[in-house]
Amino acid sequence: EAKTAGKGRSAGFTTALRTAAHRRLDVEEDLRAALQEEELRVHYQPIVDLRDGSVAGAEALVRWQHPLRGLLPPVEFIDVAEQSDLVVDLGGWVLAEACAWLARWQRDGGRVTPALRRAAVPSSARLAVSVNASVRQVTSGQLRPLVERVLEDNELQPGELHLEITETQFMSAAPAIQREMAALRDLGVGLSLDDFGTGYSSLAYLRELPFNCLKLDRSYVSGIGRDRGDEALVEAVLAIARALDLHTVAEGVETVEQADFLRDRGCGYAQGFLWFRPVPDLAPPRPRA
Ligand code: C2E
Ligand code: MG
Ligand code: MG
Ligand code: MG
């Protein structure tokens, strides 16, 4: 009796797994089509210099303008892309799109729509765009030539492009990954360790891989003002970054208190709903002459 029930449960479980696998393949197929059909969009969230509140750049964040389901955030599809080679094409598209956008934004003097606060940055400032990349892109062999091409096509300096790679994607810093990242860094492109604090052997990666920037995960930032433990961790991470001469960007800043805490402890940059949400474009189209 108990045995039969167990068997039934396990058959049901297997069916559920198979269904999940099919669903993943469906999403993958739809997503590949969406890339072809130009249903993907890039939104931009400004990154603010904490010293003076000016805009230093923006992070490119992909969305899917789904014909039936509306505008989908990455949580709905990015895992599926990252589990296959699709992320190489998808991420490459975002990279090219973001660099073309940055070139336009720089020509516009980095203006933001009046609907957003902080109307402008000093026109002399060079803005940067941060693009999320996955380890699969790094190991594909396609990322570096693409980076070189899009920088040239858009007449951008390498330092105006930052690639963000999420900490949890490094199972290990395999020699092939180390070599490729060093080569990217040699081009002059910025490399950021994204979601810092959510992985395991965080500190090892900082020594083995040529990152020049740490992005402090939102889960710690949101504890500022509420949780002494989170505050202590934020302070410790900022101290490590200072010791290793790394830039720091805090993610998900939503309150003035969080911004003040971070600035007082030497965090250089931040992004969050306190200043800007991700938006489809930052500068209004120029009126035609
Ligand atoms: P991420 O790279 O850590 O990006 C920051 C996320 O935090 C974004 O979510 C952003 O909208 C959100 N955020 C920023 N400020 C705040 C805030 O003050 N409060 C709250 N609650 N959230 C805030 P989003 O756009 O949903 O992106 C989620 C993740 O999807 C990204 O996390 C990144 O890991 C991934 N992703 C986005 N675009 C791409 C892409 O082109 N390629 C790859 N491989 N991954 C991407
Ligand atoms: Mg990111
Ligand atoms: Mg992040
Ligand atoms: Mg994050």
Coordinates of C-alpha atoms and ligand atoms in Angstrom, one line a residue:
E1 CA 0.0 0.0 0.0
A2 CA 2.7 2.5 1.1
K3 CA 5.0 1.2 -1.6
T4 CA 2.4 1.8 -4.3
A5 CA 1.7 5.3 -3.0
G6 CA 5.5 6.0 -3.1
K7 CA 5.7 4.7 -6.7
G8 CA 2.8 6.8 -7.7
R9 CA 4.4 9.8 -6.2
S10 CA 7.7 9.2 -8.0
A11 CA 6.0 8.7 -11.3
G12 CA 4.1 11.9 -10.8
F13 CA 7.4 13.6 -9.9
T14 CA 9.1 12.3 -13.1
T15 CA 6.1 13.6 -15.1
A16 CA 6.5 16.9 -13.5
L17 CA 10.2 17.0 -14.3
R18 CA 9.5 16.1 -17.9
T19 CA 6.8 18.8 -18.1
A20 CA 9.3 21.3 -16.7
A21 CA 11.9 20.3 -19.2
H22 CA 9.4 20.7 -22.1
R23 CA 8.3 24.0 -20.8
R24 CA 11.9 25.2 -20.7
L25 CA 12.4 24.1 -24.3
D26 CA 9.2 25.9 -25.3
V27 CA 10.4 29.1 -23.7
E28 CA 13.8 28.7 -25.3
E29 CA 12.2 28.3 -28.7
D30 CA 10.0 31.3 -28.2
L31 CA 12.8 33.4 -26.9
R32 CA 15.0 32.5 -29.9
A33 CA 12.1 33.6 -32.2
A34 CA 11.6 36.7 -30.1
L35 CA 15.3 37.7 -30.8
Q36 CA 14.7 37.2 -34.5
E37 CA 11.3 39.0 -34.4
E38 CA 12.9 41.9 -32.6
E39 CA 10.7 41.6 -29.5
L40 CA 13.6 42.2 -27.1
R41 CA 14.1 45.6 -25.6
V42 CA 16.9 47.2 -23.5
H43 CA 16.0 49.5 -20.6
Y44 CA 18.6 51.7 -18.9
Q45 CA 19.1 52.5 -15.3
P46 CA 21.4 55.4 -14.5
I47 CA 24.3 54.9 -12.2
V48 CA 25.0 57.8 -9.9
D49 CA 28.3 59.2 -8.6
L50 CA 27.6 59.3 -4.8
R51 CA 30.0 62.2 -4.2
D52 CA 27.9 64.7 -6.2
G53 CA 24.8 62.9 -7.4
S54 CA 25.8 63.3 -11.1
V55 CA 25.0 60.5 -13.5
A56 CA 28.2 58.5 -14.4
G57 CA 26.6 56.0 -16.7
A58 CA 23.8 53.4 -16.9
E59 CA 23.2 49.7 -16.7
A60 CA 21.6 48.0 -19.7
L61 CA 18.8 45.6 -18.6
V62 CA 17.0 43.4 -21.1
R63 CA 13.2 43.0 -21.4
W64 CA 11.0 41.0 -23.6
Q65 CA 8.1 42.8 -25.2
H66 CA 5.9 39.7 -25.5
P67 CA 3.0 40.0 -27.9
L68 CA 0.6 38.3 -25.5
R69 CA 2.0 38.7 -22.1
G70 CA 3.3 42.3 -22.2
L71 CA 6.7 43.5 -21.1
L72 CA 8.5 40.7 -19.3
P73 CA 11.4 41.3 -16.9
P74 CA 14.5 39.1 -17.1
V75 CA 13.4 36.9 -14.2
E76 CA 10.8 35.4 -16.6
F77 CA 13.3 34.2 -19.2
I78 CA 17.0 34.9 -18.5
D79 CA 17.6 31.6 -16.7
V80 CA 16.4 29.7 -19.7
A81 CA 18.7 31.7 -22.0
E82 CA 21.7 31.2 -19.7
Q83 CA 21.2 27.5 -19.6
S84 CA 21.7 27.3 -23.3
D85 CA 23.9 28.9 -26.0
L86 CA 21.0 31.3 -26.7
V87 CA 22.5 33.7 -24.1
V88 CA 25.5 34.1 -26.5
D89 CA 23.2 35.6 -29.2
L90 CA 20.9 37.4 -26.7
G91 CA 23.8 38.9 -24.7
G92 CA 25.6 39.9 -27.9
W93 CA 22.5 41.6 -29.2
V94 CA 22.1 43.6 -25.9
L95 CA 25.8 44.5 -26.0
A96 CA 25.6 45.9 -29.6
E97 CA 22.3 47.7 -28.8
A98 CA 23.7 49.2 -25.6
C99 CA 26.8 50.5 -27.2
A100 CA 24.9 52.1 -30.1
W101 CA 22.6 53.7 -27.4
L102 CA 25.6 55.0 -25.4
A103 CA 27.0 56.7 -28.5
R104 CA 23.7 58.5 -29.0
W105 CA 23.4 59.4 -25.4
Q106 CA 26.9 60.9 -25.4
R107 CA 26.0 62.9 -28.5
D108 CA 23.0 64.2 -26.6
G109 CA 25.2 65.3 -23.7
G110 CA 23.8 62.6 -21.4
R111 CA 20.5 64.3 -20.9
V112 CA 17.7 62.6 -19.2
T113 CA 14.0 63.2 -19.7
P114 CA 12.5 65.9 -17.5
A115 CA 10.2 63.4 -16.0
L116 CA 13.2 62.0 -14.2
R117 CA 15.0 64.1 -11.6
R118 CA 18.6 65.2 -12.1
A119 CA 18.3 66.8 -15.5
A120 CA 21.9 66.6 -16.7
V121 CA 25.5 65.6 -16.2
P122 CA 28.3 68.0 -16.9
S123 CA 28.8 67.7 -20.7
S124 CA 32.5 67.1 -20.2
A125 CA 31.9 63.9 -18.4
R126 CA 32.3 60.7 -20.3
L127 CA 29.4 58.3 -19.6
A128 CA 29.8 54.5 -19.5
V129 CA 27.4 51.7 -20.2
S130 CA 27.3 48.5 -18.1
V131 CA 26.2 45.4 -19.8
N132 CA 25.5 42.0 -18.1
A133 CA 27.4 39.1 -19.6
S134 CA 27.3 35.5 -18.8
V135 CA 30.2 33.1 -18.4
R136 CA 28.9 31.2 -21.4
Q137 CA 29.6 34.3 -23.5
V138 CA 33.1 34.6 -22.1
T139 CA 33.9 31.0 -23.0
S140 CA 32.1 31.1 -26.4
G141 CA 35.1 32.9 -28.0
Q142 CA 32.6 35.3 -29.6
L143 CA 32.5 38.0 -26.9
R144 CA 35.9 39.6 -27.3
P145 CA 35.7 40.0 -31.1
L146 CA 32.2 41.4 -30.7
V147 CA 33.3 43.9 -28.0
E148 CA 36.1 45.1 -30.3
R149 CA 33.7 45.5 -33.2
V150 CA 31.0 47.3 -31.4
L151 CA 33.4 49.7 -29.7
E152 CA 34.9 50.5 -33.1
D153 CA 31.5 50.8 -34.9
N154 CA 30.3 53.3 -32.3
E155 CA 33.6 55.1 -31.7
L156 CA 33.6 54.4 -28.0
Q157 CA 36.6 54.2 -25.7
P158 CA 37.0 50.7 -24.2
G159 CA 36.7 52.2 -20.7
E160 CA 33.2 53.4 -21.5
L161 CA 32.0 49.8 -21.6
H162 CA 31.8 47.7 -18.4
L163 CA 30.9 44.0 -18.5
E164 CA 29.1 42.7 -15.4
I165 CA 29.3 39.1 -14.5
T166 CA 27.3 37.6 -11.7
E167 CA 29.3 36.0 -8.9
T168 CA 27.2 32.9 -8.8
Q169 CA 28.1 32.0 -12.4
F170 CA 31.7 31.1 -11.4
M171 CA 31.7 27.5 -10.4
S172 CA 35.5 27.9 -10.5
A173 CA 37.8 30.3 -12.2
A174 CA 38.9 27.9 -14.9
P175 CA 42.2 28.8 -16.7
A176 CA 40.3 29.4 -19.9
I177 CA 38.0 31.8 -18.2
Q178 CA 40.9 33.6 -16.6
R179 CA 42.7 34.0 -19.9
E180 CA 39.7 35.3 -21.7
M181 CA 38.8 37.8 -19.0
A182 CA 42.4 39.0 -18.8
A183 CA 42.3 39.6 -22.6
L184 CA 39.1 41.6 -22.2
R185 CA 40.6 43.6 -19.5
D186 CA 43.7 44.2 -21.7
L187 CA 41.4 45.8 -24.2
G188 CA 40.6 48.4 -21.5
V189 CA 37.0 47.3 -20.9
G190 CA 35.8 47.5 -17.3
L191 CA 34.9 44.2 -15.5
S192 CA 32.4 44.2 -12.6
L193 CA 31.7 41.3 -10.3
D194 CA 27.9 41.5 -10.1
D195 CA 25.7 40.7 -7.1
F196 CA 28.7 40.5 -4.8
G197 CA 27.9 38.7 -1.6
T198 CA 25.5 36.2 -3.1
G199 CA 28.1 33.5 -4.1
Y200 CA 30.5 31.4 -2.1
S201 CA 34.2 31.9 -2.5
S202 CA 33.9 35.5 -3.4
L203 CA 37.3 36.5 -2.3
A204 CA 39.1 33.9 -4.4
Y205 CA 37.6 35.4 -7.6
L206 CA 38.9 38.8 -6.8
R207 CA 42.4 37.5 -6.8
E208 CA 42.1 35.1 -9.8
L209 CA 40.1 37.3 -12.1
P210 CA 40.9 40.8 -13.3
F211 CA 37.8 42.6 -12.0
N212 CA 38.1 46.3 -11.4
C213 CA 34.7 46.9 -9.8
L214 CA 32.5 45.2 -7.2
K215 CA 28.7 45.5 -7.3
L216 CA 27.3 45.2 -3.9
D217 CA 24.1 43.1 -4.0
R218 CA 20.8 44.7 -3.2
S219 CA 20.1 42.1 -0.5
Y220 CA 22.8 43.7 1.7
V221 CA 22.0 47.3 0.7
S222 CA 18.3 46.8 1.7
G223 CA 19.5 45.8 5.2
I224 CA 21.1 49.2 5.8
G225 CA 19.2 51.0 8.5
R226 CA 17.4 47.8 9.6
D227 CA 20.0 45.1 10.2
R228 CA 23.3 45.6 12.0
G229 CA 24.7 42.4 10.4
D230 CA 24.1 43.6 6.8
E231 CA 25.6 47.0 7.7
A232 CA 28.7 45.3 9.0
L233 CA 29.0 43.2 5.8
V234 CA 28.6 46.3 3.7
E235 CA 31.4 48.0 5.6
A236 CA 33.6 45.0 5.3
V237 CA 33.1 44.7 1.6
L238 CA 33.8 48.4 1.1
A239 CA 37.0 48.0 3.1
I240 CA 38.1 45.0 0.9
A241 CA 37.3 47.0 -2.2
R242 CA 39.4 49.9 -1.0
A243 CA 42.3 47.6 0.0
L244 CA 42.2 46.0 -3.5
D245 CA 41.7 49.3 -5.3
L246 CA 38.4 48.3 -6.8
H247 CA 35.5 50.6 -7.7
T248 CA 32.2 50.0 -5.9
V249 CA 28.6 50.3 -7.1
A250 CA 25.8 49.7 -4.7
E251 CA 22.6 48.1 -6.2
G252 CA 19.1 48.8 -5.2
V253 CA 19.4 52.0 -3.2
E254 CA 15.9 53.1 -2.2
T255 CA 16.4 55.4 0.7
V256 CA 18.4 58.6 1.5
E257 CA 19.6 56.8 4.6
Q258 CA 21.1 54.0 2.5
A259 CA 22.7 56.5 0.1
D260 CA 24.3 58.5 3.0
F261 CA 25.5 55.3 4.8
L262 CA 27.2 54.1 1.6
R263 CA 28.7 57.5 0.7
D264 CA 30.1 58.0 4.3
R265 CA 31.9 54.6 4.0
G266 CA 33.5 55.3 0.7
C267 CA 31.2 53.6 -1.8
G268 CA 31.8 55.4 -5.1
Y269 CA 28.6 54.7 -7.1
A270 CA 25.1 53.5 -6.7
Q271 CA 21.9 52.8 -8.6
G272 CA 18.4 52.4 -7.3
F273 CA 14.8 53.6 -7.3
L274 CA 15.9 56.5 -5.1
W275 CA 17.2 58.1 -8.2
F276 CA 16.0 56.3 -11.3
R277 CA 14.1 53.2 -12.3
P278 CA 15.2 51.5 -15.5
V279 CA 13.6 53.3 -18.4
P280 CA 13.4 52.6 -22.2
D281 CA 15.4 55.7 -23.0
L282 CA 17.0 58.6 -21.1
A283 CA 17.1 61.3 -23.7
P284 CA 14.0 62.6 -25.6
P285 CA 14.3 62.3 -29.4
R286 CA 15.8 65.5 -30.8
P287 CA 13.3 67.7 -32.6
R288 CA 14.2 67.6 -36.3
A289 CA 15.7 70.8 -37.6
Ligands
C2E1 P1 21.4 42.8 -12.0 O1 22.4 42.9 -13.1 O2 21.8 42.7 -10.6 O3 20.5 44.2 -12.2 C1 20.0 44.9 -11.2 C2 18.5 44.6 -11.0 O4 18.0 45.3 -9.8 C3 17.6 45.0 -12.1 O5 16.5 44.1 -12.2 C4 17.1 46.4 -11.6 O6 15.8 46.7 -12.2 C5 16.9 46.1 -10.2 N1 16.9 47.3 -9.3 C6 17.7 48.3 -9.5 N2 17.5 49.3 -8.5 C7 16.5 48.7 -7.7 C8 15.8 49.2 -6.5 O7 16.1 50.3 -6.0 N3 14.9 48.3 -6.0 C9 14.6 47.1 -6.5 N4 13.7 46.4 -5.9 N5 15.2 46.7 -7.6 C10 16.2 47.4 -8.2 P2 16.1 43.5 -13.6 O8 16.1 44.5 -14.7 O9 14.8 42.8 -13.4 O10 17.2 42.4 -14.0 C11 17.4 41.3 -13.2 C12 18.6 40.5 -13.6 O11 18.5 40.0 -14.9 C13 19.9 41.4 -13.6 O12 20.3 41.6 -12.3 C14 20.8 40.5 -14.4 O13 21.4 39.6 -13.6 C15 19.8 39.9 -15.4 N6 19.9 40.5 -16.7 C16 19.4 41.7 -17.1 N7 19.7 42.0 -18.4 C17 20.5 41.0 -18.8 C18 21.3 40.7 -20.0 O14 21.3 41.4 -21.0 N8 22.0 39.6 -20.0 C19 22.1 38.7 -18.9 N9 22.9 37.6 -19.0 N10 21.5 39.0 -17.8 C20 20.7 40.1 -17.7
MG2 MG 24.1 43.7 -13.5
MG3 MG 23.6 43.1 -9.9
MG4 MG 21.6 42.0 -8.1

